[in-house]
XYZ file of C-alpha atoms in Angstrom:
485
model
C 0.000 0.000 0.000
C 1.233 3.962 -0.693
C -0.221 6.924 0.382
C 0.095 10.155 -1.923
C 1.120 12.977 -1.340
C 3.324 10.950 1.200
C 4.308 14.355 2.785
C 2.573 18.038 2.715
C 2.735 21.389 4.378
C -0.670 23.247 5.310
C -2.093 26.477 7.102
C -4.387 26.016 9.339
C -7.824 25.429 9.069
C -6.822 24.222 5.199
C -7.530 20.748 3.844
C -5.723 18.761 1.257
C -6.922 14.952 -0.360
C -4.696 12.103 0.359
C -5.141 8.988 -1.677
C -4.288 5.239 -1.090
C -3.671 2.652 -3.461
C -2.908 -0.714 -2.964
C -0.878 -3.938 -4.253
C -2.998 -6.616 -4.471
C -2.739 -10.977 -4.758
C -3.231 -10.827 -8.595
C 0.029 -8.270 -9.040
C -2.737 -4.887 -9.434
C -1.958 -1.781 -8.141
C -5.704 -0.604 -7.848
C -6.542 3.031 -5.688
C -8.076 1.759 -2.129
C -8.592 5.111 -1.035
C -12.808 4.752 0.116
C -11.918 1.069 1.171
C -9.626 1.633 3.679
C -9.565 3.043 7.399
C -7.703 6.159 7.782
C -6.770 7.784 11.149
C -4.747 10.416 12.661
C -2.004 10.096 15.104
C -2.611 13.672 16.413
C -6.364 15.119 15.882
C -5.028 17.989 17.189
C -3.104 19.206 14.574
C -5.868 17.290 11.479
C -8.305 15.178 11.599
C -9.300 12.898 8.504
C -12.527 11.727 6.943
C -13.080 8.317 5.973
C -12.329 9.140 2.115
C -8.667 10.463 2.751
C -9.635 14.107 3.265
C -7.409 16.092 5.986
C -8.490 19.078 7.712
C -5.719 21.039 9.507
C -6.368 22.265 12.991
C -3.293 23.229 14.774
C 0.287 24.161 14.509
C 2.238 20.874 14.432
C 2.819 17.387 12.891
C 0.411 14.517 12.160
C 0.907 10.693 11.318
C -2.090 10.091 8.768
C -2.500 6.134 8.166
C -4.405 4.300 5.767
C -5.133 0.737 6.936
C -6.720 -2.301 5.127
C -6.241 -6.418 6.339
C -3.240 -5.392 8.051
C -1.346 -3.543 6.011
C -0.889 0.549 6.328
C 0.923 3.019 4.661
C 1.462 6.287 6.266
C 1.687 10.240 5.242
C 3.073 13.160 7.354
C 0.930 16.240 7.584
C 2.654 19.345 8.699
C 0.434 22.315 9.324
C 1.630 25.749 10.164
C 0.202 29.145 11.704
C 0.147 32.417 12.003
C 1.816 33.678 15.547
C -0.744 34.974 17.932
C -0.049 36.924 21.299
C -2.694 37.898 23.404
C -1.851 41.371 24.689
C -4.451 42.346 27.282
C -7.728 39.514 28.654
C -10.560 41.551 29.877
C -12.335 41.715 32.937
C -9.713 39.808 35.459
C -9.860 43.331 37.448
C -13.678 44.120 38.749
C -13.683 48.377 36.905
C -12.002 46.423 33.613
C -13.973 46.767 30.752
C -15.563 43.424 28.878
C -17.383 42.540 25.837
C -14.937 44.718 23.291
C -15.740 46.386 20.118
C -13.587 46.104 17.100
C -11.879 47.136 15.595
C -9.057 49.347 17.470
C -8.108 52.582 17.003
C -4.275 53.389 16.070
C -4.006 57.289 17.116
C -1.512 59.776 16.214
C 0.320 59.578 19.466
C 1.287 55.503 18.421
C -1.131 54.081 20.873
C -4.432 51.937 20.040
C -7.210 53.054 21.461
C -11.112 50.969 21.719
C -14.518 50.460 23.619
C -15.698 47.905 25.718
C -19.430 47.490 25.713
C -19.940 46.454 29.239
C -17.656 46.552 32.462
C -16.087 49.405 34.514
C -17.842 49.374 37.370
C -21.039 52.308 37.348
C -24.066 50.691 37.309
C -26.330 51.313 33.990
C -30.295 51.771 34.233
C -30.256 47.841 33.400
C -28.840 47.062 36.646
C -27.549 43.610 35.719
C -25.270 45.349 33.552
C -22.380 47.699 34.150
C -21.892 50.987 31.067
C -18.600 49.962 29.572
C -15.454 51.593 29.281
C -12.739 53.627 26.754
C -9.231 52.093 27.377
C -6.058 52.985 26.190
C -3.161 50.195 25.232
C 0.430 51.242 23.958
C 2.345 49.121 21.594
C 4.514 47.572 24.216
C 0.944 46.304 26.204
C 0.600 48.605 28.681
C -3.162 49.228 29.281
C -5.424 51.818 31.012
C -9.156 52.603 31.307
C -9.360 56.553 30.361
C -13.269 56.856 30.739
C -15.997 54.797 32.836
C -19.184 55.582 31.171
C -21.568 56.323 34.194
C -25.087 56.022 32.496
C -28.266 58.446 32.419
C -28.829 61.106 32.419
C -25.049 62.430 32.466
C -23.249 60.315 30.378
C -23.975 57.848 27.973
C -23.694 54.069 28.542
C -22.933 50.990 26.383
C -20.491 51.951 23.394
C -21.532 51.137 20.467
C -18.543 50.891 18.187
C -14.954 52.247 17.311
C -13.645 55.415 17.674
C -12.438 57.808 15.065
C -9.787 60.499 15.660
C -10.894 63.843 14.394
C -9.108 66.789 13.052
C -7.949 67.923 16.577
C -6.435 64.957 17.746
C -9.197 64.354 20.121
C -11.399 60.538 19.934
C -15.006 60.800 18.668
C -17.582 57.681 19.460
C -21.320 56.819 20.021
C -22.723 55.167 23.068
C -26.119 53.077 21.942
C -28.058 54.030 24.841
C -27.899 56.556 28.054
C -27.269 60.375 28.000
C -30.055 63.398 28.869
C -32.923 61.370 26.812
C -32.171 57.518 27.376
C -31.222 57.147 23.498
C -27.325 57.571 23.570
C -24.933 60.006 23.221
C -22.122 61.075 20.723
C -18.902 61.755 22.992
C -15.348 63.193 22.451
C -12.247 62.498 24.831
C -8.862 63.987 24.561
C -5.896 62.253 24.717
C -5.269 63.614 27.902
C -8.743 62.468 29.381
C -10.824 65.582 29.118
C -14.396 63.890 28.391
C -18.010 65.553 27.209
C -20.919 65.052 25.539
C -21.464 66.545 22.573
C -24.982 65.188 21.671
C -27.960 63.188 23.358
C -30.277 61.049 21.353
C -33.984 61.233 21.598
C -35.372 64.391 22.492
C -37.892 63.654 19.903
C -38.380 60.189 18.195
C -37.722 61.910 14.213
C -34.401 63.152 15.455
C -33.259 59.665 15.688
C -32.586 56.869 18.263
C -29.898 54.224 19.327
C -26.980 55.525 17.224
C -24.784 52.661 16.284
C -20.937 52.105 14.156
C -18.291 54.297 13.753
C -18.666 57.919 12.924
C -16.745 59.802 10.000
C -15.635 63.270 9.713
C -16.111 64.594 6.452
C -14.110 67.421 4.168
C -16.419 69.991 5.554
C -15.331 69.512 9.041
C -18.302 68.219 10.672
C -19.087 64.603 12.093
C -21.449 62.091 10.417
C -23.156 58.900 11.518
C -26.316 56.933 11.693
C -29.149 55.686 14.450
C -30.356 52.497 14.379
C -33.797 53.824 15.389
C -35.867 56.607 15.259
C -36.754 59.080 12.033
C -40.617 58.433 11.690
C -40.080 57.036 7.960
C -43.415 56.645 6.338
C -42.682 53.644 4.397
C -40.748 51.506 7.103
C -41.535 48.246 6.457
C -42.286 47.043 10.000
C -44.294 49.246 11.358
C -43.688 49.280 14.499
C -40.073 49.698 14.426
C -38.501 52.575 13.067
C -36.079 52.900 10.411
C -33.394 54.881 11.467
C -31.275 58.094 10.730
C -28.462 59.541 9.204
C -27.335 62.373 10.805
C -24.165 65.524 10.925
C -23.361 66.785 14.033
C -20.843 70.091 14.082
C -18.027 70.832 15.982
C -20.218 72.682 18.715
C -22.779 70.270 18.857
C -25.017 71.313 16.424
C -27.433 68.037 15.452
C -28.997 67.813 11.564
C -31.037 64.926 10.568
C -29.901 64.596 7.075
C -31.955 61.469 5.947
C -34.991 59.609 7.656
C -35.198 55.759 6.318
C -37.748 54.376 5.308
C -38.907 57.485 3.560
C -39.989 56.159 0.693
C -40.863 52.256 -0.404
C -38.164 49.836 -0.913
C -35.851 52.472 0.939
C -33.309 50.957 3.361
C -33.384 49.797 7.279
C -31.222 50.209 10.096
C -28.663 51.957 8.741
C -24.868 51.562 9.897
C -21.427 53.766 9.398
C -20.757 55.851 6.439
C -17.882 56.665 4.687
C -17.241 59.673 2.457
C -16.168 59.409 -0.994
C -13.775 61.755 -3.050
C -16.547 63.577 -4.664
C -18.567 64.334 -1.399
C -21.016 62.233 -1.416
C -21.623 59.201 1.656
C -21.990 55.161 1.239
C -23.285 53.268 3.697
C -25.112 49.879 4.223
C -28.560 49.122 5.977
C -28.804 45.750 7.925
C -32.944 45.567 6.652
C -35.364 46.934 4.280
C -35.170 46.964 0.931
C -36.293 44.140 -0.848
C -39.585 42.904 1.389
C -39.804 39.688 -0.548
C -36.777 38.708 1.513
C -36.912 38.153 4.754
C -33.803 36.518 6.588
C -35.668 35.757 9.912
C -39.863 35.808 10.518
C -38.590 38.994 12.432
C -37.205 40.997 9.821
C -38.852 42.347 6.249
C -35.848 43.158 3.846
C -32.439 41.990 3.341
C -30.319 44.828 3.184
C -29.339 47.779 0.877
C -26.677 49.394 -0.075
C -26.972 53.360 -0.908
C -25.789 56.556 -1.509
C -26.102 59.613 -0.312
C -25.302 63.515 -0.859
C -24.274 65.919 1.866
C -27.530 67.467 1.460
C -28.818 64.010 2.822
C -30.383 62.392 -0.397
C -30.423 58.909 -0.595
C -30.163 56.273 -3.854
C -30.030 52.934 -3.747
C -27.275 51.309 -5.359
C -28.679 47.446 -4.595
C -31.250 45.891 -2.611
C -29.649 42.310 -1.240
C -31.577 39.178 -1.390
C -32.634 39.587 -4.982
C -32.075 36.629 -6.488
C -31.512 33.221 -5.201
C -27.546 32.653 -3.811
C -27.471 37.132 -3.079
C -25.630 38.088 0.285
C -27.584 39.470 3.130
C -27.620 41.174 5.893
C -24.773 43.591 5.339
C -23.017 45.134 8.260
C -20.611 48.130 8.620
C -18.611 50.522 6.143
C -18.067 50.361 2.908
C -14.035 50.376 1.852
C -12.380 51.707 -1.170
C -10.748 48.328 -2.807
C -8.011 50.484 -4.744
C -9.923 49.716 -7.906
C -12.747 51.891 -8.138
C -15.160 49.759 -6.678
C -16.054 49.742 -2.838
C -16.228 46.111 -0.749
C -17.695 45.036 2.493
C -19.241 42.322 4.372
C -22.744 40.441 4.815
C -23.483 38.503 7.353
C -25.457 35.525 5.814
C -26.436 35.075 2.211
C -24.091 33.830 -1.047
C -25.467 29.895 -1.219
C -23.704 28.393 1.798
C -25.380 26.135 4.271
C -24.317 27.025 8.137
C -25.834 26.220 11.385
C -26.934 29.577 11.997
C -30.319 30.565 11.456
C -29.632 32.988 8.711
C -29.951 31.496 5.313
C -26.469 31.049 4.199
C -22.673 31.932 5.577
C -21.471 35.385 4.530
C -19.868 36.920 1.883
C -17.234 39.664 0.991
C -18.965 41.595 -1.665
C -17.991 44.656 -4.697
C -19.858 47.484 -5.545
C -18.933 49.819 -8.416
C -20.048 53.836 -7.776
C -22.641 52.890 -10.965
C -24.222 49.998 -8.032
C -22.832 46.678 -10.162
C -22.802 44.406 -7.451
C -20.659 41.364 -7.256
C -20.364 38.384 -4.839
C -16.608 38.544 -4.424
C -16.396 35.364 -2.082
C -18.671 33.141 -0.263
C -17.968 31.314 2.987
C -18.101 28.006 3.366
C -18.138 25.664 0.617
C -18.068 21.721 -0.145
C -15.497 19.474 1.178
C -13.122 16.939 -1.014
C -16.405 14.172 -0.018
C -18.635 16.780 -1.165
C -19.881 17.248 2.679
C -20.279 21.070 4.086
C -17.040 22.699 5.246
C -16.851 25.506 7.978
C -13.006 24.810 8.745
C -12.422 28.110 7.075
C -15.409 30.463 9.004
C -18.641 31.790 8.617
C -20.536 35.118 9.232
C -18.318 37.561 8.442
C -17.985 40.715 10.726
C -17.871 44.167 9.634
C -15.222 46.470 9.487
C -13.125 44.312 6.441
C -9.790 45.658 6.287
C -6.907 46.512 3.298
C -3.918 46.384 3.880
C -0.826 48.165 3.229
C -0.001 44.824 0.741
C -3.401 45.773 -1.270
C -4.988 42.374 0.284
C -8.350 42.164 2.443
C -8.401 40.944 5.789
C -10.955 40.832 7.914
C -12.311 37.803 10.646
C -15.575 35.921 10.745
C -17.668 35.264 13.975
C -17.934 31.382 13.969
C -16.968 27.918 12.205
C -13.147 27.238 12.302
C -11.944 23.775 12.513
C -11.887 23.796 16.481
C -15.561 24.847 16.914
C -18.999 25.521 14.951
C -20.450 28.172 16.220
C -17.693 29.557 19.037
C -14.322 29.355 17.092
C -13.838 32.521 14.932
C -10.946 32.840 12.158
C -8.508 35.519 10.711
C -8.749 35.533 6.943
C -7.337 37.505 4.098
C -8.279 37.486 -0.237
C -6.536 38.356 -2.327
C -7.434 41.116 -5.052
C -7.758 37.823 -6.841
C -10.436 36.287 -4.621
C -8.169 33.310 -3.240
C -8.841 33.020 0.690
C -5.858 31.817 2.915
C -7.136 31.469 6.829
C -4.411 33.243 8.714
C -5.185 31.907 12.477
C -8.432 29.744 13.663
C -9.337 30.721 17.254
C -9.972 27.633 20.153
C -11.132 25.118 20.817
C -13.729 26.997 23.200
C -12.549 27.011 26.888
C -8.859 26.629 25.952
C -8.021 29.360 23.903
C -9.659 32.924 23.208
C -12.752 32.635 20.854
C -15.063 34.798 18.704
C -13.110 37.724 17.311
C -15.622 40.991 17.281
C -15.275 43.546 14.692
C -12.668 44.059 12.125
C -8.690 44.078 12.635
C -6.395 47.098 11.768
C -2.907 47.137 10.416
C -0.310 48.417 13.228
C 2.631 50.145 12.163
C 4.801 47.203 12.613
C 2.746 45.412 9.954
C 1.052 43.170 12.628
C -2.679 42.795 12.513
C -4.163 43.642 15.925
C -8.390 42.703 16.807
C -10.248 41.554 19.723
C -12.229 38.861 20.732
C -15.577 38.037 23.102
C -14.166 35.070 24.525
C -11.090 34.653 26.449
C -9.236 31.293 27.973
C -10.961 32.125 31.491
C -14.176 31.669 32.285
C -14.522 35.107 34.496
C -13.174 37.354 31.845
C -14.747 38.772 28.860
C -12.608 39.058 25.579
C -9.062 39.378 24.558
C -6.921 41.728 22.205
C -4.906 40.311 20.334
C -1.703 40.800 18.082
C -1.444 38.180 14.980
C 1.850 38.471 12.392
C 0.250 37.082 8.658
């Protein structure tokens, strides 16, 4: 008996088809390869099915065997990783910050800066919860909590995303709920500390609710961003929900609604962050709405859009998701330029794929030109070598994708992996090309630090640096971590 390749090299979370074929009585070589039993000497490091397919799991070396009647041949499976330290593990002290928002801010001073959605220690108006936290953590892992947010009516409570920096070097985020109305807040912090309010959601339901992503400050000066509620739309397609706002806030405070959705039918839902493009004019996505003939969950009319929209706040739609059978859904997050002309981002579900979730299908990475040509530009989770269902190399994308400095996308999705399901997570990047390498597959669950949140940003020593939910203790909430591709 031989086993081919009799030697290989993989990443993780990769897979590669070993055959068998065997010598028999009458002098034939014939292949043996769905005949015989095949086992691992480490399942650790792979695991293999019963028709010679290998799935690598860990950094290390495996013994893969193919046995029949008592003879075996053998192959040696290396598989190889990307290096991962874990630079700070939430919630160990009782005023730390858990439950982290990605991705990180890199600031002008060198240091990386991020929310926490929970933790800190002042007790929110849900008072099983604490309000979160704003943390500081230099390149050589030295980390501090610069804000506590304390709740209603003073401050706002529960972050809802990352920061931005703004013109004067000082960080601008959102907090979902809390501040003077109970609807949440836009803050800014210096680096020095110096914290205020500069807007509270809610003082009437059409100037929007619940704001939610990361802001953007535009050419003009002023901040923009988007509430997950409020607006009064006329055409929102559950009616009693509301559709959301986007919204520019000046220096001093000054609050504008610029576009109500669900202002018209087929318009968009639950908007998230904008980004600005050369010519002025904002992109964004919307999580629902849209489309009505799709509907994800029994709890949601509308896939998703994607639109555009003019300083002067008026909205197209570019594409409604769900459209045809295999579309992405459910997109989530900012748009990014891809260096081509065309913009990319994430959806959560959609693009053909068959997870465990309960959103039809696993997630894509999808192009949009300025025109609104829409493109699937990968989908997660495919068929194995024995034709089962994959989701060694993750599912559910996250928002925030990333390019890099190389012109490659990297970004992380929520579950599959080859440790765990639905609490593993991976790091991925694709390639302008569309080939996906996993860089790092997080767990197994309970071991290791699981579910990266959020997107990853590039540091200035090249590394890729994200968080996750999970950490390797069961008392502490989430992780950030530094991973060299």
């Amino acid at each position: 008996m031989t086993v081919t390749p009799a030697s290989t090299t993989l990443q993780v979370a990769s897979e590669v088809k070993l055959a068998a074929a065997g010598t028999y009585s009458d002098g034939v070589t014939r292949d043996a390869t769905t005949s015989v039993t095949w086992t691992s000497s480490s399942p650790r490091v792979a695991i293999v099915n019963g028709v010679g397919g290998v799935m690598a799991r860990a950094a290390g070396t495996t013994t893969i065997t193919a046995t029949s009647g008592g003879v075996s041949a053998s192959a040696t499976v290396t598989v190889t990783s990307s290096t991962v330290n874990y630079l700070h593990t939430f919630g160990v002290e009782p005023t730390d910050g858990n439950s982290p928002n990605g991705p990180l801010l890199l600031a002008s001073d060198g240091n990386f800066y991020g929310t926490t959605r929970s933790g800190g220690g002042n007790r929110c108006l849900d008072f099983d919860n604490f309000c979160g936290t704003l943390f500081r953590l230099t390149p050589g892992g030295a980390y501090t909590v610069m804000h506590r947010f304390g709740g209603f009516p003073a401050d706002g409570e529960q972050p809802g995303g990352p920061l931005i920096q703004g013109s004067d070097g000082a960080l601008y985020g959102v907090t979902i709920v809390g501040g003077a109305h109970g609807f949440g807040t836009v803050f800014r912090i210096a680096l020095d500390g110096t914290y205020a309010v500069l807007h509270s959601f809610g003082a009437t339901s059409a100037a929007g609710k619940l704001p939610l992503g990361r802001l953007v400050q535009a050419i003009d000066g002023n901040i923009y961003g988007t509430t997950l509620s409020g607006g009064g739309g006329a055409h929102c397609p559950d009616s009693d929900v509301e559709c959301g706002t986007a919204f520019r806030l000046s220096p001093n405070g000054e609050h504008v609604v610029l576009h109500a959705f669900g202002s018209v039918p087929g318009d968009g839902a639950s908007p998230s962050a904008l980004i600005q493009a050369g010519d002025g004019s904002f992109y964004g996505t919307t999580a629902s709405g849209g489309n009505l003939s799709c509907r994800p969950t029994p709890q949601t009319s509308g896939c998703g859009t994607i639109f555009r929209m003019t300083a002067a706040g008026a909205v197209t739609i570019l594409h409604s998701f769900g459209s045809y059978q295999g579309d992405a859904i459910l997109p989530a997050g900012p748009l990014i330029p891809g260096g081509d002309g065309a913009y990319y981002g994430t959806t959560y579900g959609g693009g053909g794929g068959a997870c465990p979730g309960i959103t039809p299908g696993c997630g894509t990475v999808f192009r949009i030109t300025p025109a609104g040509t829409m493109t699937i530009f990968y989908t997660f989770s495919r068929p194995t070598n024995d034709g089962t269902t994959s989701y060694a190399n993750g599912y559910n994308p996250m928002p925030y994708l990333l390019r890099g400095r190389d012109g490659n996308f990297y970004g992380v999705t929520e579950a599959g992996g080859p440790f765990e399901t639905t609490r593993g997570g991976t790091v991925f990047r694709i390639t302008p090309s569309g080939i996906r390498t996993t860089l790092y597959a997080f767990g197994p669950f309970g071991d290791n630090p699981t579910i990266p949140f959020g997107g990853l940003i590039e540091g200035a020593d090249g590394a890729l640096y994200g968080v996750t939910q999970d950490s390797d203790r069961s008392e502490a909430w989430g992780t950030i971590f530094r991973l060299v591709p």
